[in-house]
């Protein structure tokens, strides 16, 4: 793992890291980037930019997001808790359906 993410030990640290990523890379005002911010259309990023955010998170945290992850993660908090769960920092989020969980586990070493 790279140096900037070594201090991430829970989902709230991860949330803050993702907020900074979106703020710094895409110029989105932090006031918009709340836990309940809707990803698609709510934070001002295009679908392509949201995919780039996923790609950046995946590369940084050595994860593979399943196809259609953005259909499963509605809010910014969902993206953060999903990532934290896949890294073993959080329990499985309630919104994760059994088929989506299976896809996540098949692509990553998600802790039980």
Coordinates of C-alpha atoms in Angstrom, one line a residue:
X1 CA 0.0 0.0 0.0
X2 CA 1.2 3.5 -0.7
X3 CA 2.2 5.8 2.1
X4 CA -0.9 8.1 2.2
X5 CA -3.2 5.2 2.8
X6 CA -1.3 3.5 5.6
X7 CA -3.1 5.5 8.2
X8 CA -6.5 4.5 7.0
X9 CA -7.8 2.2 9.7
X10 CA -11.6 2.6 9.5
X11 CA -14.3 3.5 7.1
X12 CA -14.5 7.2 8.3
X13 CA -10.8 7.6 7.5
X14 CA -11.5 6.1 4.1
X15 CA -14.5 8.4 3.6
X16 CA -12.2 11.4 4.3
X17 CA -9.7 10.0 1.8
X18 CA -12.3 9.6 -0.9
X19 CA -13.7 13.1 -0.2
X20 CA -10.2 14.6 -0.7
X21 CA -9.7 12.6 -3.9
X22 CA -12.9 13.9 -5.4
X23 CA -12.3 17.5 -4.1
X24 CA -8.7 17.6 -5.4
X25 CA -9.1 15.7 -8.7
X26 CA -12.5 17.1 -9.8
X27 CA -12.8 20.4 -7.9
X28 CA -16.0 19.4 -6.1
X29 CA -16.8 21.5 -3.1
X30 CA -16.5 19.5 0.2
X31 CA -19.9 20.9 1.3
X32 CA -21.5 18.7 -1.4
X33 CA -19.5 15.6 -0.4
X34 CA -21.6 14.4 2.5
X35 CA -22.3 10.9 3.6
X36 CA -25.8 11.1 1.9
X37 CA -24.6 12.7 -1.3
X38 CA -26.0 10.8 -4.3
X39 CA -23.2 9.7 -6.6
X40 CA -25.1 9.8 -9.9
X41 CA -26.1 13.4 -10.4
X42 CA -25.7 14.5 -6.8
X43 CA -22.1 15.5 -6.7
X44 CA -21.6 17.0 -10.1
X45 CA -19.5 14.2 -11.7
X46 CA -20.3 12.5 -15.0
X47 CA -20.6 8.7 -15.2
X48 CA -17.1 8.6 -16.8
X49 CA -15.7 10.6 -13.9
X50 CA -17.3 8.3 -11.4
X51 CA -15.8 5.4 -13.1
X52 CA -12.4 7.1 -12.9
X53 CA -12.9 7.6 -9.1
X54 CA -13.7 3.9 -8.8
X55 CA -10.6 3.1 -10.9
X56 CA -8.4 5.3 -8.7
X57 CA -9.8 3.7 -5.5
X58 CA -9.4 0.2 -6.9
X59 CA -5.8 0.8 -7.9
X60 CA -4.8 2.5 -4.7
X61 CA -6.4 -0.1 -2.4
X62 CA -5.6 -3.1 -4.7
X63 CA -9.3 -4.0 -5.2
X64 CA -11.4 -5.0 -8.2
X65 CA -14.9 -3.5 -8.2
X66 CA -17.5 -5.7 -9.9
X67 CA -19.2 -4.6 -13.1
X68 CA -22.1 -2.2 -12.3
X69 CA -20.8 -1.2 -8.9
X70 CA -22.2 2.2 -9.4
X71 CA -25.7 0.7 -9.8
X72 CA -25.2 -0.8 -6.3
X73 CA -23.7 2.2 -4.6
X74 CA -26.2 5.1 -4.5
X75 CA -24.6 7.3 -2.0
X76 CA -21.0 8.4 -1.2
X77 CA -21.3 6.6 2.1
X78 CA -22.2 3.4 0.2
X79 CA -19.0 3.6 -1.9
X80 CA -16.9 4.2 1.3
X81 CA -18.5 1.4 3.3
X82 CA -18.2 -1.0 0.3
X83 CA -14.6 -0.2 -0.1
X84 CA -13.9 -0.5 3.6
X85 CA -15.7 -3.9 3.8
X86 CA -13.7 -5.2 0.8
X87 CA -10.5 -4.1 2.6
X88 CA -11.6 -5.7 6.0
X89 CA -12.1 -2.4 7.7
X90 CA -15.9 -2.6 8.1
X91 CA -18.7 -5.1 8.4
X92 CA -20.6 -6.0 5.2
X93 CA -22.9 -3.0 4.4
X94 CA -26.6 -3.6 4.5
X95 CA -27.2 -2.6 0.9
X96 CA -24.9 -5.4 -0.4
X97 CA -27.2 -8.1 -1.8
X98 CA -26.1 -11.7 -1.9
X99 CA -25.4 -11.7 -5.7
X100 CA -23.4 -8.5 -5.4
X101 CA -21.5 -9.9 -2.4
X102 CA -20.7 -13.1 -4.4
X103 CA -19.3 -10.9 -7.2
X104 CA -17.2 -8.9 -4.8
X105 CA -15.8 -12.0 -3.1
X106 CA -15.1 -13.7 -6.4
X107 CA -12.8 -10.8 -7.5
X108 CA -11.2 -9.9 -4.2
X109 CA -10.0 -11.6 -1.0
X110 CA -12.8 -10.1 1.2
X111 CA -12.4 -11.1 4.8
X112 CA -15.2 -13.2 6.2

